[in-house]
Every structure is written in C-alpha cells, then in structure tokens.
CSV table of C-alpha atoms and ligand atoms in Angstrom, one decimal:
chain,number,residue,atom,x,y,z
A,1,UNK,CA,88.3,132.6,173.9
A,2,UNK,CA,84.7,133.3,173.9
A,3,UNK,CA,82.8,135.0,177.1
A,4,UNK,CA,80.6,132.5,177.4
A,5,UNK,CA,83.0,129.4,176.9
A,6,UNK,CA,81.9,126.6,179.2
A,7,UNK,CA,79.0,127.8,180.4
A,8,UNK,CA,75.3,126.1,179.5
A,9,UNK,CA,72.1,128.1,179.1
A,10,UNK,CA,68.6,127.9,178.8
A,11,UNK,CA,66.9,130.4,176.8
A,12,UNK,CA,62.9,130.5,176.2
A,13,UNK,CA,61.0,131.8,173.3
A,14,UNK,CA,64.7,131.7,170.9
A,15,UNK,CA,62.9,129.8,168.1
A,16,UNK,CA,62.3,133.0,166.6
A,17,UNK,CA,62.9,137.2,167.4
A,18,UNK,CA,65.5,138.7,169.7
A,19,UNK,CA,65.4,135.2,171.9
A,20,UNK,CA,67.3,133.2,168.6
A,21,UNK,CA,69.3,136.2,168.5
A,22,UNK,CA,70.5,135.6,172.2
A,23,UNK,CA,71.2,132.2,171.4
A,24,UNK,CA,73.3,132.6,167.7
A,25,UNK,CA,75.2,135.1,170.1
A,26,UNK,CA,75.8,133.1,173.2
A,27,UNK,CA,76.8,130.0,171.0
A,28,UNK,CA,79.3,132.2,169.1
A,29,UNK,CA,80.4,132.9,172.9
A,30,UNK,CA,81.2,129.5,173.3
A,31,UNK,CA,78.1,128.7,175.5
A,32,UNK,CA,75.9,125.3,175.4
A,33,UNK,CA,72.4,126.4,174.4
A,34,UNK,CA,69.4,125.1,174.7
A,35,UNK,CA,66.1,127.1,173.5
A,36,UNK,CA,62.9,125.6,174.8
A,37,UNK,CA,60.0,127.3,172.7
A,38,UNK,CA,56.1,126.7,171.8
A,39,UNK,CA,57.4,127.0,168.1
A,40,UNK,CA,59.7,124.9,166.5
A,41,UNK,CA,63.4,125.5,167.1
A,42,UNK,CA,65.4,123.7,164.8
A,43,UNK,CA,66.2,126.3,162.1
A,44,UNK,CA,68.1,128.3,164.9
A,45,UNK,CA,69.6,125.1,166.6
A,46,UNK,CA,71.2,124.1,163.1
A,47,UNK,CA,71.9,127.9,162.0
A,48,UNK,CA,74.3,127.6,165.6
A,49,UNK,CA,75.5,123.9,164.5
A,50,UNK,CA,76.8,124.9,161.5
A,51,UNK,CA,79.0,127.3,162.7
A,52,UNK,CA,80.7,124.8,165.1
A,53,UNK,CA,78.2,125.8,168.2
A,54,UNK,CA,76.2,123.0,170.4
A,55,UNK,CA,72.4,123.4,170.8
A,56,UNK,CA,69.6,121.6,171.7
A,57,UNK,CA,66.0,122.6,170.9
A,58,UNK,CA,62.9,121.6,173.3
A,59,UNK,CA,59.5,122.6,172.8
A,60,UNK,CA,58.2,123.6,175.7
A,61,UNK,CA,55.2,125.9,177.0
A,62,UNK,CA,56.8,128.1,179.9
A,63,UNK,CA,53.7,128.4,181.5
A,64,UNK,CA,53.2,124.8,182.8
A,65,UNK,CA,55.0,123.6,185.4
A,66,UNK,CA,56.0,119.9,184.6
A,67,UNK,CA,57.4,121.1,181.0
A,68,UNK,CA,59.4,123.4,182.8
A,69,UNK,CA,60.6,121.1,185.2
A,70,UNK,CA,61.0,118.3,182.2
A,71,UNK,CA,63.2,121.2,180.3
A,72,UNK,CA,65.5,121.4,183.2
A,73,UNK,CA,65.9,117.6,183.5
A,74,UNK,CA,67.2,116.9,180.0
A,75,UNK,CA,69.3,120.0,180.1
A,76,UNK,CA,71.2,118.5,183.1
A,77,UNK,CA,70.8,114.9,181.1
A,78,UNK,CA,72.5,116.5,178.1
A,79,UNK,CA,75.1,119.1,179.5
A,80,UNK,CA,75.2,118.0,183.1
A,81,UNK,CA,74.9,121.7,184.2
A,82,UNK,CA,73.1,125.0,184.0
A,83,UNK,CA,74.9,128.7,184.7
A,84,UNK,CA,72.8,130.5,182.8
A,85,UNK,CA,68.8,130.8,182.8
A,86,UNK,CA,67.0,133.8,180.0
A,87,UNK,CA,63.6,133.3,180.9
A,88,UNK,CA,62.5,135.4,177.4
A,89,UNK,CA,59.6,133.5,176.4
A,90,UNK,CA,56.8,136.3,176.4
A,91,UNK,CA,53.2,137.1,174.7
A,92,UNK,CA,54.2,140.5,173.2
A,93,UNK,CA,54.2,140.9,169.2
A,94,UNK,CA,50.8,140.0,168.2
A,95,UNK,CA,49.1,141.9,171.1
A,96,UNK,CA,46.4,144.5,169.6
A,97,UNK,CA,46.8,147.7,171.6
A,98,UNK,CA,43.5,148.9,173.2
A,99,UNK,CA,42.4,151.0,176.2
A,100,UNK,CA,42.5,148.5,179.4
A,101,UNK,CA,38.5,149.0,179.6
A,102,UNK,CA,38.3,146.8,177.2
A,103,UNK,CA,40.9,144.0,177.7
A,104,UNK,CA,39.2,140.9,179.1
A,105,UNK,CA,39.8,138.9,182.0
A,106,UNK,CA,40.7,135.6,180.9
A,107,UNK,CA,43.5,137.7,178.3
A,108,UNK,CA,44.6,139.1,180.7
A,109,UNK,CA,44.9,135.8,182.8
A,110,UNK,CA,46.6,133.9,179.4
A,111,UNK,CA,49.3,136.7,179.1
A,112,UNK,CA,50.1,136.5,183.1
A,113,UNK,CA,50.0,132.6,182.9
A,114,UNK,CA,53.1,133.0,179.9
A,115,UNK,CA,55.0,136.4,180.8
A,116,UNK,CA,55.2,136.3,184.8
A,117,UNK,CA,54.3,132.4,185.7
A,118,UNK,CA,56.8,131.6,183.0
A,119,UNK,CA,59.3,133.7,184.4
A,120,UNK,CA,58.5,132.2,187.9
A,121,UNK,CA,58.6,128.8,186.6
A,122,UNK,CA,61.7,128.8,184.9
A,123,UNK,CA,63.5,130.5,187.8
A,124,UNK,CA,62.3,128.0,190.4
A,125,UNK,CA,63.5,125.2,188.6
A,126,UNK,CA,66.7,126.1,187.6
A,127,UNK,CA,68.1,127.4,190.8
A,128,UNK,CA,68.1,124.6,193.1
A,129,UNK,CA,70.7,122.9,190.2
A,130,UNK,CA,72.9,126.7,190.5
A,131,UNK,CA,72.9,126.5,194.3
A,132,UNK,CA,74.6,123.1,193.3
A,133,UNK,CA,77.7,124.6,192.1
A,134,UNK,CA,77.0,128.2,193.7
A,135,UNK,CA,76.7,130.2,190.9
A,136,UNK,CA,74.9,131.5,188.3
A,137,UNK,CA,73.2,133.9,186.2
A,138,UNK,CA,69.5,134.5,185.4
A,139,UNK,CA,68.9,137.3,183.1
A,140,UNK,CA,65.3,138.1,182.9
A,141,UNK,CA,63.8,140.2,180.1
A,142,UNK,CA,61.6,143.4,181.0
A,143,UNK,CA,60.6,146.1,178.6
A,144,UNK,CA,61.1,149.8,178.8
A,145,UNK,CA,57.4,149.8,178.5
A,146,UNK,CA,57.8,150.2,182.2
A,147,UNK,CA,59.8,153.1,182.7
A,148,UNK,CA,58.0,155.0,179.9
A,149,UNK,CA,54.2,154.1,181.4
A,150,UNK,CA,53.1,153.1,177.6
A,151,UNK,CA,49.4,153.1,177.3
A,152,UNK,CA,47.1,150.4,175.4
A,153,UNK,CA,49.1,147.3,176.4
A,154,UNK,CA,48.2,147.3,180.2
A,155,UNK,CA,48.7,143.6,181.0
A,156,UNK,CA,51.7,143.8,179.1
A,157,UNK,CA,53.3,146.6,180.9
A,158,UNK,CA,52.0,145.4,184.1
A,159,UNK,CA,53.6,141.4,183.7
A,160,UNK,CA,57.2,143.3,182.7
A,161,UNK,CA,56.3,145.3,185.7
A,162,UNK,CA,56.3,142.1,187.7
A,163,UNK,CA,59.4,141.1,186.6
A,164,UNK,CA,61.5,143.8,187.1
A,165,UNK,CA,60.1,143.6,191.4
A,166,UNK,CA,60.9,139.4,190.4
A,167,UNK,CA,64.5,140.9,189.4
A,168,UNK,CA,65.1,142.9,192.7
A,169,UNK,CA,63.5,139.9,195.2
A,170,UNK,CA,65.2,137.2,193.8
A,171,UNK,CA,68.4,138.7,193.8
A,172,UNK,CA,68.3,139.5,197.5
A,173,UNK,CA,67.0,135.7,198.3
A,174,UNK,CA,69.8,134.7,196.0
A,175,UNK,CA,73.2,136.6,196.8
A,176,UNK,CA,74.5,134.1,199.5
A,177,UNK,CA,74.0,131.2,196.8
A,178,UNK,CA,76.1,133.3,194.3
A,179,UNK,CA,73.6,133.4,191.9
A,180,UNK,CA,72.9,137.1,190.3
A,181,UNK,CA,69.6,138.1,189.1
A,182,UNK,CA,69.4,141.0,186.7
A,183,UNK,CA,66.9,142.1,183.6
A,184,UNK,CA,67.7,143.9,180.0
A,185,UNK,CA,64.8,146.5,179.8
A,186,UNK,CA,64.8,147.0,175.7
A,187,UNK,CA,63.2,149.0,173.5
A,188,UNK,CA,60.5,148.6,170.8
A,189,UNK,CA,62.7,146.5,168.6
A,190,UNK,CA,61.9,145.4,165.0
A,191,UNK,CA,62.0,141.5,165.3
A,192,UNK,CA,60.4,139.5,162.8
A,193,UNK,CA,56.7,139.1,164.5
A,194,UNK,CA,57.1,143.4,165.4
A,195,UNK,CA,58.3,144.1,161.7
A,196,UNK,CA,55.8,142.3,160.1
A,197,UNK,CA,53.0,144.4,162.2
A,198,UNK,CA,55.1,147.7,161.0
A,199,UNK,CA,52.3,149.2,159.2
A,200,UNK,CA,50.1,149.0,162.3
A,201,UNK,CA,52.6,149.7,164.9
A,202,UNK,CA,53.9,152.6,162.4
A,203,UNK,CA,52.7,155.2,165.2
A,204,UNK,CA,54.8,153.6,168.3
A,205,UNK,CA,57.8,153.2,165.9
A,206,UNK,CA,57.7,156.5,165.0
A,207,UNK,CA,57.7,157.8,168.5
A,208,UNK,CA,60.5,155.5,169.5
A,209,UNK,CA,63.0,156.9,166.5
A,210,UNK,CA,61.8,160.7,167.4
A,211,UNK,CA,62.6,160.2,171.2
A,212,UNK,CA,65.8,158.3,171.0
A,213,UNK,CA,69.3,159.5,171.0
A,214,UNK,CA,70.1,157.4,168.5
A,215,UNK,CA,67.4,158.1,165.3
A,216,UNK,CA,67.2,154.6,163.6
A,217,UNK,CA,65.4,151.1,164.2
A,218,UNK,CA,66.1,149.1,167.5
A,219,UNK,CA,67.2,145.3,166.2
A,220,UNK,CA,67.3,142.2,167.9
A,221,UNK,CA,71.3,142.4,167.5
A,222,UNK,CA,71.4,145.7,169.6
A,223,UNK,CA,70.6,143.8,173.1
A,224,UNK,CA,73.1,140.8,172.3
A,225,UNK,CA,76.1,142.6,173.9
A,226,UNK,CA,74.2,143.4,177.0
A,227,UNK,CA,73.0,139.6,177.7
A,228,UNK,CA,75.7,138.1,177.0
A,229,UNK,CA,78.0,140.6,179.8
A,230,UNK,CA,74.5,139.8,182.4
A,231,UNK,CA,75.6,136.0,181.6
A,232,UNK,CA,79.4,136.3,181.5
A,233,UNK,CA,82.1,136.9,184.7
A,234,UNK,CA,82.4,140.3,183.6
A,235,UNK,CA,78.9,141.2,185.5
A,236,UNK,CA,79.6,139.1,188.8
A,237,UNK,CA,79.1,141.6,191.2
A,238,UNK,CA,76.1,143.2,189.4
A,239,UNK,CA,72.9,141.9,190.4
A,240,UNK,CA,69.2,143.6,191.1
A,241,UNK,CA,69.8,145.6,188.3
A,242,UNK,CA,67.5,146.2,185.2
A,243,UNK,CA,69.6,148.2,181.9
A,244,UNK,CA,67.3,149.7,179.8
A,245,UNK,CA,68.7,149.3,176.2
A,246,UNK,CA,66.8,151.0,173.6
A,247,UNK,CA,68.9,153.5,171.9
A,248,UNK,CA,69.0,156.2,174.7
A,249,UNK,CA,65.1,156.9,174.8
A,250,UNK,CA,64.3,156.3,178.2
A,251,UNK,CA,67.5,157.7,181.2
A,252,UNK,CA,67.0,156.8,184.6
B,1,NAD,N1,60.3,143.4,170.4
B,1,NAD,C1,60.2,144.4,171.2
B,1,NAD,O1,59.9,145.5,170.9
B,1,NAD,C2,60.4,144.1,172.7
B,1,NAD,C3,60.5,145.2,173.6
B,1,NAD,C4,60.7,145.0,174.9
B,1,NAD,C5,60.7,143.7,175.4
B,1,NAD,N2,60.6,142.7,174.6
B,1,NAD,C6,60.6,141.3,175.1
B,1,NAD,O2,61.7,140.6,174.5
B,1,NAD,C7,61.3,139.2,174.4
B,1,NAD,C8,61.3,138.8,172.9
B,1,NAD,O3,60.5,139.6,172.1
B,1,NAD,P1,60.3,139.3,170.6
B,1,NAD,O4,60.0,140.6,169.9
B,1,NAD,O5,61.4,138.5,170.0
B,1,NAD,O6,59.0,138.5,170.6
B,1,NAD,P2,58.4,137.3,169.8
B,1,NAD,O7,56.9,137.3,170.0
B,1,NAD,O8,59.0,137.3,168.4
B,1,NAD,O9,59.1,136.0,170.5
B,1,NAD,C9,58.5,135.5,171.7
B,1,NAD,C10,58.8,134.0,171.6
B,1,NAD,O10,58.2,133.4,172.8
B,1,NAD,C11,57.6,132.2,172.4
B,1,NAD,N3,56.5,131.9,173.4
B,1,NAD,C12,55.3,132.5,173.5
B,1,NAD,N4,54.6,131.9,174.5
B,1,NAD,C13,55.4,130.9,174.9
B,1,NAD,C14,55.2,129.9,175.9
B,1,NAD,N5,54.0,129.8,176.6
B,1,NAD,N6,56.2,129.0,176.1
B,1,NAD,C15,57.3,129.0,175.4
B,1,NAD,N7,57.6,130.0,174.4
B,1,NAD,C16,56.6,130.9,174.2
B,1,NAD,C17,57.0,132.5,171.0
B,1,NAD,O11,56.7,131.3,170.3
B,1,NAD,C18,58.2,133.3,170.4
B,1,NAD,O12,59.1,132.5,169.8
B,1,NAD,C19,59.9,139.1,175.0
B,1,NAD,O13,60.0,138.8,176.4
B,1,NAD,C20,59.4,140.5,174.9
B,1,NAD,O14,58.4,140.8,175.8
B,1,NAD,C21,60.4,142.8,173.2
C-alpha cells in the first residue's frame, strides 16, 4: 500500500527538475497527479503511466489567475477531488547572481508575479475545494536561501522569504478547516537547469558540499521522502512548519 494511495495532487513546475521528481515519487505512492507547468509535461506524465501511475499534464502559467483557477477546474473534472496542493513552480535556475544594486525593477516584479503570486494563487484556489471534504495538505516549497541570508539573488531570497510567513499564516487561518500548511526548505540541489549552469555556479556548489554534514551533491531525489510524509497522514498534526533539507548545512 502506498502513502499516498487515494489521494489527488496538484504539483506546479514538475515538467522538469525536483517538481517531476515529486510527482514520479507521489505516483509511485499511489497518488493522482497532475503537473501544471509553462513547459511541456508529457515526458514525465508518460515516464509515471508506464509504470502503472495516473497523471495528467496542464500547461499552465502560475502567475495568472484564471489559469490557475482553470487548473483547479479540470482537476476536479478529472479526479473529482484535490488533498494535496505543491505550489513548486518557481523562477530560480537561470537567475544570474548580482549585487541587488543592480537588479531592476520590472525583474524583480516578473520573479514576485511567478514565486509568491503563484504560490498565492494556487493556494486560494485550491482550498475552498479541501474545506469541502475538510482536509488537506499544501506543501509549499521555500529554500534554505533563507535561513543562510545568501547574497546576489535578493528577489529570490526575499519571494521564499514570503513563503515561508505564507506557510505560518495560512496554517493558523486554516487549522479549523483541517487543512495543514507546511514548506520543505532545500538546499542548492543539482537538478537538470542547476547542473547544466555547474560551471558558473561551481563557487556556491562548492560552499554547499564544504558546509554540509553530508559532503556530496544535493539531488532532486533527496527531498522526495520529505514531501511525500508533508502530503501523507503520517504528518497530520504538523503544520506551520518549514524542514530545511539540504544535507545538514543549515540547523535551526
Ligand atoms: N534547485 C535548487 O537548488 C533549489 C534550492 C532551493 C529551492 N528550490 C526550489 O525548488 C523548486 C524547483 O526547483 P528546480 O531546481 O527544479 O527548478 P527548475 O527551474 O528546474 O524548475 C522550475 C519549474 O517551474 C516552471 N515554471 C517557471 N515559471 C512558471 C510559471 N509561471 N508557471 C508554471 N510553471 C513555471 C519551470 O518551467 C520549471 O519546470 C523551485 O521552487 C525552487 O525555487 C530549488
């Protein structure tokens, strides 16, 4: 029996990166999936049909409203439910670091619009259906960025900033609905966009592997475990809560 059996989910930005990851994972669980992405999905929808999983792919830009809204719609049209919401869609891998001086106003408006209205967006829409059933489980995706205060990336750090406050607020709005809000807070982790940008990221990457515990390369597969106990029973009387995973480099 799998952890996830019978439950559906909705995770953004899984055509690709630590977000397909999730959904192999939560498939293999026995979960419904369906990954709503910018990019083209269907490589990781039929990767998780061919092993005997369901999953539908949407494309959908988490930053506008009526997409989001029309992504909820045909999940309920589909699986008739939604427990579980992964708002992971984010701008992140091909950011160029640089001092905040010189990061302009309408970038710093187009990450916001993806990485903290998305997050909104997709939380907004999806919980009137959970107060429906009363239950269920968003697990939002922050960033040890956070804890550590990494410089150069300062919209970056400041929209996982945002949702990490989002994590704590919403789950106080949302306890008496039984709905549990938490976030994964990983570290710098060598999906496909991040390892293909090792050679200019070779300075971060080294820092990560000398400060961890554990001396090796984050991978997408490391935060799997973690999302799918956020999403699962086993975490039903955790919510507020953001776990930094990353390999023991940041403790708090
Ligand atoms: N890789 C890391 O080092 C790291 C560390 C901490 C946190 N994170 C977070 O984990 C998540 C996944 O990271 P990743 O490395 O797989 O990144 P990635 O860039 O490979 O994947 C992000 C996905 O989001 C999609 N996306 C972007 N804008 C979108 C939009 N407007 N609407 C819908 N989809 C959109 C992209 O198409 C892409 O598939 C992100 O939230 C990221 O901030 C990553």
């Amino acid at each position: 029996m799998g952890k996830l059996d019978g439950r559906v989910a909705i995770i953004t930005g899984a055509a690709q990166g630590i977000g397909a990851a999730y959904a192999r994972r939560f498939a293999e669980e026995g979960a419904k999936v369906v990954i709503a992405d910018i990019l083209d999905s269907t490589n990781v929808v039929n990767t998780i049909k061919q092993s005997g999983g369901d999953a539908i792919g949407l494309t959908v830009d988490v930053s506008d409203k009526l997409q989001v809204r029309e992504m909820v719609k045909t999940t309920i049209e589909t699986y008739g439910k939604i427990d579980v919401m992964v708002p992971n869609a984010a701008m992140f891998a091909h950011l160029e670091r640089r001092s905040f001086l010189e990061i302009d106003v309408d970038e710093w408006d187009a990450l916001m619009a993806v990485n903290v209205r998305g997050v909104f967006l997709c939380c907004q829409a999806v919980v009137p259906e959970m107060k429906k059933q009363g239950y269920g489980k968003i697990v939002n995706i922050a960033s040890s960025t956070v804890q550590m205060g990494v410089p150069w990336m300062l919209h970056y750090v400041s929209s996982k900033g945002a949702v990490d406050a989002m994590t704590r607020a919403m789950a106080r709005e949302l306890g008496d609905d039984g709905i549990r809000v938490n976030s994964i807070a990983p570290g710098l982790t060598m999906s496909e966009q991040v390892e293909a940008r090792r050679d200019d990221l070779q300075a971060n990457v080294a820092m990560s592997m000398t400060a961890r515990a554990f001396k090796r390369d984050e991978l997408p597969d490391d935060l799997v475990g973690t999302a799918v106990f956020l999403a699962s029973a086993d975490s039903d009387f955790m919510t507020g809560q953001t776990i930094v995973v990353d390999g023991g480099l940041v403790t708090h």
